[in-house]
Amino acid sequence: MVLSAYLKKIVEDTIQKHSQELRTISLEIHDHPEQGNQEFIAFKLLTEYMEKHGFKVTRGVVGLETAFIAEYSNGKNGRRIGFCSEYDALPNIGHGCGHNLIAVQGVACALAVKTLLEKNLISGSVTLFGTPAEESTCSKITLVKENVVQDRVDFAMMLHPSAVDAVFSKTLALDQVVIEFFGKASHAGASPWEGINALDALMQGFDNVAMLRQQTLPTNRIHGIIKHGGNSANVIPDHASAHFFVRALTRTELSNLKSKLENCFKAAAIATGCTVKFTWAPQGQIDDLFNNEIFGLRYIEYMKEKGVDIPLTIPEDAGVMASTDMGNISYAVPSLHPIYSIGSKAFNHTAEFTAAAGTLVAHEKAMTSAVCLAMTAVDASLDSAFFEQAVESFKKGKQHNEVFIDWVQKIHFENKVDGKGKLITFCYLHTLFY
């Protein structure tokens, strides 16, 4: 069931009614960029606005100072709808990932659903999750670990600005680790044989990783830097450290890759006589994102009504592979995370994208996609058959992530010729930016 014209109008009118106020909030966040867990201006703007509009707001959720939950229920049994807002900025370039837009899109969707709940046109509740630090400590991981999401909503949705419009994006699972070697210092000229060289061990580990890459899947990523290699060239280093990111197509494959990475450095420790220590990200790993295809296809329908044609897949050269903590929510409840063009060819995490994220064009496109996302959520609330299809798809995808991949490959993995005669290979992989 696609929404009636009456319900669509309420959703659209509600978001349009608040659009100018939301633009003001978006620009305040854009012009005062704050890095992860320090988003105090954005946090205040968003929580006060939600309270002003009748939501029950809980601040400092699960010990995260700038996380919040804004909830509204009409007291009737029904679907529990969830949306997410992000509002952290990047070092040096500010809102180069457009989180100022994500912040107000979540608010817009929540307000639209609340209006329908108030009119008793749907039953249940709506929750907006304020999720700080997507670019760093990834608060959604903690919200899922603490069952904050699963205990409150039946499904979750959010939007992300980009250079293109797409729905079935696939981001990589990610974890990061600090690797430390401990050896024994000695004079590098007088008695090097007395030393145990921690830097040699670290460099051997890097060499092992370089050889490992040939035997890993093309979708895997291993990248690292040396953090510390000693204090003096005249002393055998007794301590050396590196920082690595590890990415894979699924969280299962990520676990395998992490073990192989550790073995590379354990072997180096044995070879050099050092000891090695691994410190993985304390919050846990970022899971790969798998968008719910049932929700996604409906969102595409609504965007098409707005004059935006979204391909079911995207060119494999449309971006680089990256990660988002929305992946963790996508394993907790059925989820949708479309990306949308803000009218600029600039890629995320650039100064050019920062500038584009503050334009009126970007705001208008953000509000259009928010209307379509809210409509999709309302469909899931009203149409039980539609929602059950989405749940079934979620269960299959969670147990066998390949089901999603096979579905896309079988129908859409193909070569096509565009209007200019250029051959384009379409692929199920795409990116967000972390």
Coordinates of C-alpha atoms in Angstrom, one line a residue:
M1 CA 0.0 0.0 0.0
V2 CA 1.4 3.4 -1.0
L3 CA 0.2 6.3 1.1
S4 CA -3.0 8.2 0.3
A5 CA -2.7 11.7 -1.1
Y6 CA -4.2 12.9 2.2
L7 CA -1.4 11.4 4.3
K8 CA 1.3 12.4 1.9
K9 CA 0.1 16.0 2.1
I10 CA 0.2 16.0 5.9
V11 CA 3.8 14.7 5.8
E12 CA 4.9 17.2 3.2
D13 CA 3.0 20.1 4.8
T14 CA 4.5 19.4 8.2
I15 CA 8.1 19.3 7.0
Q16 CA 7.5 22.4 4.8
K17 CA 6.0 24.2 7.9
H18 CA 9.2 23.7 9.9
S19 CA 11.6 23.9 7.0
Q20 CA 12.8 27.5 7.6
E21 CA 13.4 26.9 11.3
L22 CA 15.3 23.7 10.5
R23 CA 17.4 25.6 8.0
T24 CA 18.3 28.1 10.7
I25 CA 19.3 25.2 13.0
S26 CA 21.3 23.6 10.2
L27 CA 23.2 26.8 9.5
E28 CA 24.0 27.3 13.2
I29 CA 25.4 23.8 13.3
H30 CA 27.2 24.3 10.0
D31 CA 28.8 27.6 11.1
H32 CA 29.8 26.3 14.5
P33 CA 31.4 22.9 13.7
E34 CA 32.1 20.7 16.7
Q35 CA 34.0 17.4 16.7
G36 CA 32.7 14.2 18.1
N37 CA 31.5 14.2 21.8
Q38 CA 32.0 18.0 21.9
E39 CA 28.8 18.9 19.9
F40 CA 27.4 21.1 22.7
I41 CA 25.9 23.8 20.5
A42 CA 24.2 21.3 18.2
F43 CA 23.0 19.2 21.1
K44 CA 21.4 22.2 22.8
L45 CA 19.7 23.4 19.5
L46 CA 18.3 20.0 18.7
T47 CA 17.1 18.9 22.2
E48 CA 15.5 22.3 22.9
Y49 CA 13.7 22.2 19.6
M50 CA 12.4 18.7 20.2
E51 CA 11.1 19.7 23.6
K52 CA 9.5 22.8 22.3
H53 CA 7.5 20.6 19.9
G54 CA 6.2 18.2 22.4
F55 CA 8.8 15.4 22.5
K56 CA 10.0 13.8 25.8
V57 CA 13.8 14.3 25.6
T58 CA 16.4 12.2 27.5
R59 CA 19.8 13.8 27.6
G60 CA 23.2 12.1 28.1
V61 CA 22.0 8.7 27.1
V62 CA 24.2 5.7 28.2
G63 CA 26.8 8.1 29.6
L64 CA 27.4 9.9 26.2
E65 CA 27.2 13.6 27.1
T66 CA 26.0 14.8 23.7
A67 CA 23.7 11.9 22.9
F68 CA 19.9 12.2 23.3
I69 CA 16.6 10.4 22.7
A70 CA 13.4 12.4 21.8
E71 CA 10.2 10.3 22.0
Y72 CA 6.5 10.8 21.3
S73 CA 3.7 8.3 21.6
N74 CA -0.1 8.6 21.2
G75 CA -0.5 5.7 23.7
K76 CA -1.9 3.3 21.2
N77 CA -0.5 0.0 20.2
G78 CA 1.3 0.3 16.9
R79 CA 4.6 0.4 15.1
R80 CA 7.6 2.0 16.9
I81 CA 9.3 4.2 14.3
G82 CA 13.0 5.4 14.7
F83 CA 15.1 8.0 13.0
C84 CA 18.7 9.1 13.6
S85 CA 20.4 12.4 13.6
E86 CA 24.2 13.1 13.4
Y87 CA 25.8 16.4 14.1
D88 CA 29.6 16.1 14.6
A89 CA 32.0 17.8 12.3
L90 CA 35.4 16.9 10.9
P91 CA 38.8 18.3 12.0
N92 CA 39.9 21.4 10.0
I93 CA 37.2 21.3 7.3
G94 CA 34.1 21.4 9.5
H95 CA 30.9 19.9 8.1
G96 CA 32.5 18.2 5.1
C97 CA 30.2 15.3 5.5
G98 CA 27.0 17.4 5.8
H99 CA 26.0 16.3 9.3
N100 CA 24.3 19.6 9.8
L101 CA 21.8 18.4 7.2
I102 CA 21.5 14.9 8.8
A103 CA 20.7 16.6 12.1
V104 CA 17.7 18.5 10.8
Q105 CA 16.5 15.7 8.5
G106 CA 16.0 13.4 11.5
V107 CA 14.0 16.2 13.2
A108 CA 11.9 16.7 10.1
C109 CA 11.0 13.1 9.8
A110 CA 10.2 12.8 13.5
L111 CA 7.9 15.9 13.3
A112 CA 6.0 14.5 10.3
V113 CA 5.3 11.2 12.0
K114 CA 4.4 13.0 15.3
T115 CA 1.7 15.0 13.4
L116 CA 0.1 11.8 12.2
L117 CA 0.3 10.3 15.7
E118 CA -1.4 13.3 17.2
K119 CA -4.2 13.1 14.6
N120 CA -4.5 9.4 15.4
L121 CA -4.0 8.6 11.8
I122 CA -1.4 6.1 12.8
S123 CA -0.7 4.3 16.1
G124 CA 2.4 3.8 18.1
S125 CA 5.5 6.0 18.7
V126 CA 8.3 7.9 17.1
T127 CA 11.8 8.2 18.5
L128 CA 14.7 10.4 17.3
F129 CA 18.1 9.2 18.3
G130 CA 20.7 11.9 18.6
T131 CA 23.9 10.1 17.8
P132 CA 27.2 12.0 18.3
A133 CA 30.7 11.2 17.1
E134 CA 29.9 9.2 13.9
E135 CA 33.3 10.3 12.6
S136 CA 35.3 9.1 15.7
T137 CA 34.0 7.0 18.6
C138 CA 30.7 6.0 16.8
S139 CA 28.0 6.3 19.4
K140 CA 25.5 4.1 17.5
I141 CA 27.7 1.1 18.4
T142 CA 27.2 1.9 22.1
L143 CA 23.4 2.5 21.6
V144 CA 23.1 -0.9 20.1
K145 CA 25.3 -2.6 22.6
E146 CA 23.1 -1.2 25.4
N147 CA 19.9 -2.2 23.6
V148 CA 18.8 1.5 23.5
V149 CA 17.7 1.1 19.9
Q150 CA 16.2 -2.4 20.0
D151 CA 14.2 -1.6 23.1
R152 CA 12.5 1.4 21.6
V153 CA 11.9 1.0 17.9
D154 CA 10.9 -1.7 15.4
F155 CA 12.9 -0.2 12.6
A156 CA 15.3 2.8 12.0
M157 CA 16.0 5.2 9.2
M158 CA 18.3 8.0 8.4
L159 CA 19.6 9.9 5.4
H160 CA 23.1 11.0 4.3
P161 CA 24.1 13.8 1.9
S162 CA 26.5 12.9 -0.9
A163 CA 27.4 13.8 -4.5
V164 CA 24.8 11.2 -5.9
D165 CA 21.4 9.8 -5.2
A166 CA 21.4 6.1 -4.2
V167 CA 19.7 3.6 -1.9
F168 CA 21.4 0.2 -2.0
S169 CA 24.8 1.3 -0.8
K170 CA 27.1 -1.2 0.9
T171 CA 29.6 0.1 3.3
L172 CA 32.4 -1.9 4.9
A173 CA 32.7 -3.3 8.4
L174 CA 35.6 -1.6 10.2
D175 CA 37.7 -1.9 13.3
Q176 CA 40.9 -0.2 14.4
V177 CA 43.8 -1.2 16.5
V178 CA 46.9 0.2 18.1
I179 CA 49.7 -2.3 17.9
E180 CA 52.7 -2.0 20.3
F181 CA 56.0 -3.9 20.4
F182 CA 58.1 -4.0 23.5
G183 CA 61.8 -4.9 23.4
K184 CA 65.0 -3.9 25.2
A185 CA 67.0 -0.7 24.7
S186 CA 70.8 -0.7 24.3
H187 CA 73.5 1.5 22.7
A188 CA 73.1 1.1 18.9
G189 CA 76.8 1.6 18.3
A190 CA 78.5 0.0 21.3
S191 CA 76.3 -3.0 22.1
P192 CA 73.4 -3.5 19.6
W193 CA 73.5 -7.2 20.3
E194 CA 72.3 -6.5 23.8
G195 CA 69.1 -4.9 22.5
I196 CA 65.8 -6.3 21.3
N197 CA 64.6 -4.0 18.5
A198 CA 60.9 -3.1 18.8
L199 CA 61.0 -1.0 15.6
D200 CA 62.5 -3.9 13.6
A201 CA 59.5 -6.0 14.9
L202 CA 57.1 -3.4 13.8
M203 CA 58.6 -3.1 10.3
Q204 CA 58.6 -6.8 9.9
G205 CA 54.9 -6.8 10.8
F206 CA 54.3 -4.2 8.1
D207 CA 56.1 -6.4 5.6
N208 CA 54.0 -9.4 6.6
V209 CA 50.8 -7.3 6.1
A210 CA 52.1 -6.3 2.6
M211 CA 52.4 -9.9 1.7
L212 CA 49.0 -10.7 3.2
R213 CA 47.3 -8.2 0.9
Q214 CA 47.9 -10.4 -2.2
Q215 CA 45.9 -13.2 -0.6
T216 CA 42.9 -11.1 0.7
L217 CA 39.7 -10.3 -1.0
P218 CA 39.7 -7.2 -3.2
T219 CA 37.0 -5.8 -1.0
N220 CA 39.3 -6.0 2.1
R221 CA 41.2 -3.0 3.3
I222 CA 44.2 -2.8 5.6
H223 CA 45.9 0.5 6.2
G224 CA 48.1 1.8 8.9
I225 CA 50.7 4.3 10.1
I226 CA 53.7 4.2 12.5
K227 CA 52.9 6.2 15.6
H228 CA 56.2 5.7 17.4
G229 CA 59.5 4.3 16.3
G230 CA 61.9 5.3 19.0
N231 CA 63.4 8.5 20.4
S232 CA 67.0 8.4 19.2
A233 CA 68.8 6.8 16.2
N234 CA 71.6 6.0 18.7
V235 CA 69.4 3.7 20.8
I236 CA 67.9 0.4 19.9
P237 CA 64.1 1.2 20.3
D238 CA 62.5 -0.7 23.2
H239 CA 59.0 0.5 22.2
A240 CA 57.3 1.0 18.8
S241 CA 53.7 1.4 17.9
A242 CA 51.3 1.6 14.9
H243 CA 47.7 2.4 14.3
F244 CA 45.8 0.3 11.8
F245 CA 42.3 0.3 10.2
V246 CA 40.9 -3.0 9.0
R247 CA 37.8 -3.1 6.7
A248 CA 35.9 -6.0 5.1
L249 CA 32.6 -6.5 3.2
T250 CA 30.9 -8.2 6.1
R251 CA 31.4 -8.3 9.9
T252 CA 32.1 -12.0 9.6
E253 CA 34.9 -11.5 7.1
L254 CA 36.2 -8.6 9.2
S255 CA 36.7 -11.1 12.1
N256 CA 38.7 -13.3 9.8
L257 CA 40.8 -10.4 8.6
K258 CA 41.5 -9.2 12.1
S259 CA 42.9 -12.6 13.1
K260 CA 45.2 -12.6 10.0
L261 CA 46.4 -9.1 10.9
E262 CA 47.2 -10.1 14.4
N263 CA 49.1 -13.2 13.1
C264 CA 51.3 -10.9 11.0
F265 CA 52.5 -9.0 14.0
K266 CA 52.6 -12.0 16.3
A267 CA 55.0 -13.7 13.8
A268 CA 57.2 -10.5 13.9
A269 CA 57.3 -10.6 17.7
I270 CA 58.5 -14.3 17.6
A271 CA 61.1 -13.5 15.0
T272 CA 62.6 -10.6 16.9
G273 CA 62.1 -11.7 20.5
C274 CA 59.7 -8.8 21.3
T275 CA 56.4 -8.9 23.0
V276 CA 53.3 -7.5 21.2
K277 CA 50.1 -5.9 22.5
F278 CA 46.9 -5.2 20.5
T279 CA 44.4 -2.6 21.7
W280 CA 41.3 -2.7 19.6
A281 CA 38.7 0.1 19.6
P282 CA 37.1 0.1 23.1
Q283 CA 33.6 0.8 21.7
G284 CA 33.8 -2.3 19.4
Q285 CA 33.8 -2.6 15.6
I286 CA 31.6 -0.9 13.0
D287 CA 29.4 -3.4 11.2
D288 CA 28.8 -3.3 7.5
L289 CA 25.6 -1.6 6.4
F290 CA 22.9 -3.6 4.7
N291 CA 20.0 -1.5 3.6
N292 CA 16.5 -3.1 3.7
E293 CA 15.5 -3.7 0.1
I294 CA 11.8 -3.6 0.9
F295 CA 12.0 -0.2 2.5
G296 CA 14.5 1.0 -0.1
L297 CA 12.3 0.2 -3.1
R298 CA 9.4 2.1 -1.6
Y299 CA 11.6 5.1 -0.9
I300 CA 12.7 5.0 -4.5
E301 CA 9.1 5.2 -5.6
Y302 CA 8.5 8.3 -3.5
M303 CA 11.6 10.0 -4.7
K304 CA 10.6 9.3 -8.3
E305 CA 7.3 11.1 -7.6
K306 CA 9.5 14.1 -6.6
G307 CA 11.3 13.9 -9.9
V308 CA 14.4 12.1 -8.7
D309 CA 15.2 8.9 -10.5
I310 CA 17.4 6.7 -8.3
P311 CA 19.2 3.8 -10.0
L312 CA 18.9 0.4 -8.1
T313 CA 22.7 0.3 -8.3
I314 CA 25.5 2.8 -8.7
P315 CA 28.6 2.9 -10.9
E316 CA 31.5 1.2 -9.1
D317 CA 33.7 4.3 -9.7
A318 CA 31.2 6.5 -7.9
G319 CA 33.4 6.6 -4.7
V320 CA 35.7 4.9 -2.4
M321 CA 34.8 2.2 0.1
A322 CA 34.3 3.5 3.6
S323 CA 32.2 2.8 6.8
T324 CA 29.4 4.1 9.0
D325 CA 28.1 3.1 12.4
M326 CA 24.6 2.9 11.0
G327 CA 25.8 -0.5 10.0
N328 CA 25.5 -1.6 13.7
I329 CA 21.9 -0.5 13.8
S330 CA 21.2 -2.3 10.5
Y331 CA 22.0 -5.5 12.3
A332 CA 19.9 -4.7 15.3
V333 CA 16.6 -3.7 13.5
P334 CA 15.4 -3.4 9.9
S335 CA 17.1 -0.2 8.6
L336 CA 17.3 2.2 5.7
H337 CA 20.1 4.6 5.0
P338 CA 19.8 6.3 1.5
I339 CA 22.2 8.8 0.3
Y340 CA 21.1 11.9 -1.7
S341 CA 22.7 14.5 -3.9
I342 CA 23.0 18.0 -2.5
G343 CA 23.5 19.5 -5.9
S344 CA 27.3 19.5 -5.9
K345 CA 29.9 17.3 -7.6
A346 CA 32.2 17.6 -4.6
F347 CA 32.9 14.5 -2.7
N348 CA 32.4 14.1 1.1
H349 CA 35.2 15.0 3.4
T350 CA 36.4 18.0 1.3
A351 CA 36.3 21.7 1.8
E352 CA 34.1 22.0 -1.3
F353 CA 31.5 19.7 0.2
T354 CA 31.6 21.7 3.4
A355 CA 30.6 24.8 1.4
A356 CA 27.9 22.9 -0.5
A357 CA 26.3 21.6 2.7
G358 CA 25.5 25.1 3.8
T359 CA 23.6 26.1 0.6
L360 CA 19.9 26.6 0.2
V361 CA 19.9 24.0 -2.6
A362 CA 21.4 21.4 -0.2
H363 CA 18.7 22.2 2.4
E364 CA 15.9 21.9 -0.2
K365 CA 17.2 18.5 -1.3
A366 CA 17.5 17.4 2.3
M367 CA 13.9 18.3 3.0
T368 CA 12.7 16.5 -0.2
S369 CA 14.4 13.3 0.8
A370 CA 13.2 13.7 4.4
V371 CA 9.6 13.8 3.1
C372 CA 10.2 10.6 1.1
L373 CA 11.8 8.8 4.1
A374 CA 9.0 9.8 6.4
M375 CA 6.4 8.5 3.9
T376 CA 8.3 5.2 3.8
A377 CA 8.3 5.0 7.6
V378 CA 4.5 5.7 7.7
D379 CA 3.9 3.0 5.1
A380 CA 5.7 0.5 7.5
S381 CA 3.4 1.7 10.3
L382 CA 0.2 1.3 8.4
D383 CA 0.8 -1.6 6.1
S384 CA 1.4 -4.8 8.1
A385 CA 2.2 -6.9 5.0
F386 CA 4.8 -4.4 3.9
F387 CA 6.4 -4.3 7.3
E388 CA 6.5 -8.1 7.6
Q389 CA 8.2 -8.3 4.2
A390 CA 10.8 -5.9 5.5
V391 CA 11.3 -7.9 8.7
E392 CA 11.7 -11.2 6.7
S393 CA 14.2 -9.5 4.5
F394 CA 16.1 -8.3 7.5
K395 CA 16.2 -11.7 9.1
K396 CA 17.5 -13.4 6.0
G397 CA 20.1 -10.7 5.5
K398 CA 21.3 -10.8 9.1
Q399 CA 21.8 -14.6 9.0
H400 CA 23.2 -14.7 5.5
N401 CA 24.5 -11.3 4.3
E402 CA 25.1 -12.9 0.9
V403 CA 21.3 -12.9 0.4
F404 CA 21.4 -9.2 -0.1
I405 CA 24.5 -9.4 -2.3
D406 CA 23.0 -12.2 -4.4
W407 CA 19.7 -10.2 -4.8
V408 CA 21.5 -7.2 -6.2
Q409 CA 24.0 -9.1 -8.3
K410 CA 21.4 -11.4 -9.9
I411 CA 19.1 -8.6 -11.0
H412 CA 21.4 -5.6 -11.4
F413 CA 25.1 -6.6 -11.8
E414 CA 25.6 -5.9 -15.4
N415 CA 27.3 -3.7 -18.0
K416 CA 25.3 -0.9 -19.6
V417 CA 25.9 1.7 -22.2
D418 CA 24.9 5.3 -21.3
G419 CA 23.5 7.9 -23.6
K420 CA 26.9 8.9 -24.8
G421 CA 28.0 5.4 -25.7
K422 CA 30.1 5.0 -22.6
L423 CA 30.3 1.5 -21.1
I424 CA 29.5 1.6 -17.4
T425 CA 29.8 -1.4 -15.1
F426 CA 27.2 -1.4 -12.3
C427 CA 28.0 -3.0 -9.0
Y428 CA 26.4 -3.4 -5.6
L429 CA 29.2 -1.7 -3.8
H430 CA 29.3 2.0 -2.8
T431 CA 30.4 4.2 0.0
L432 CA 29.6 6.5 2.8
F433 CA 32.4 8.4 4.4
Y434 CA 34.1 7.8 7.7

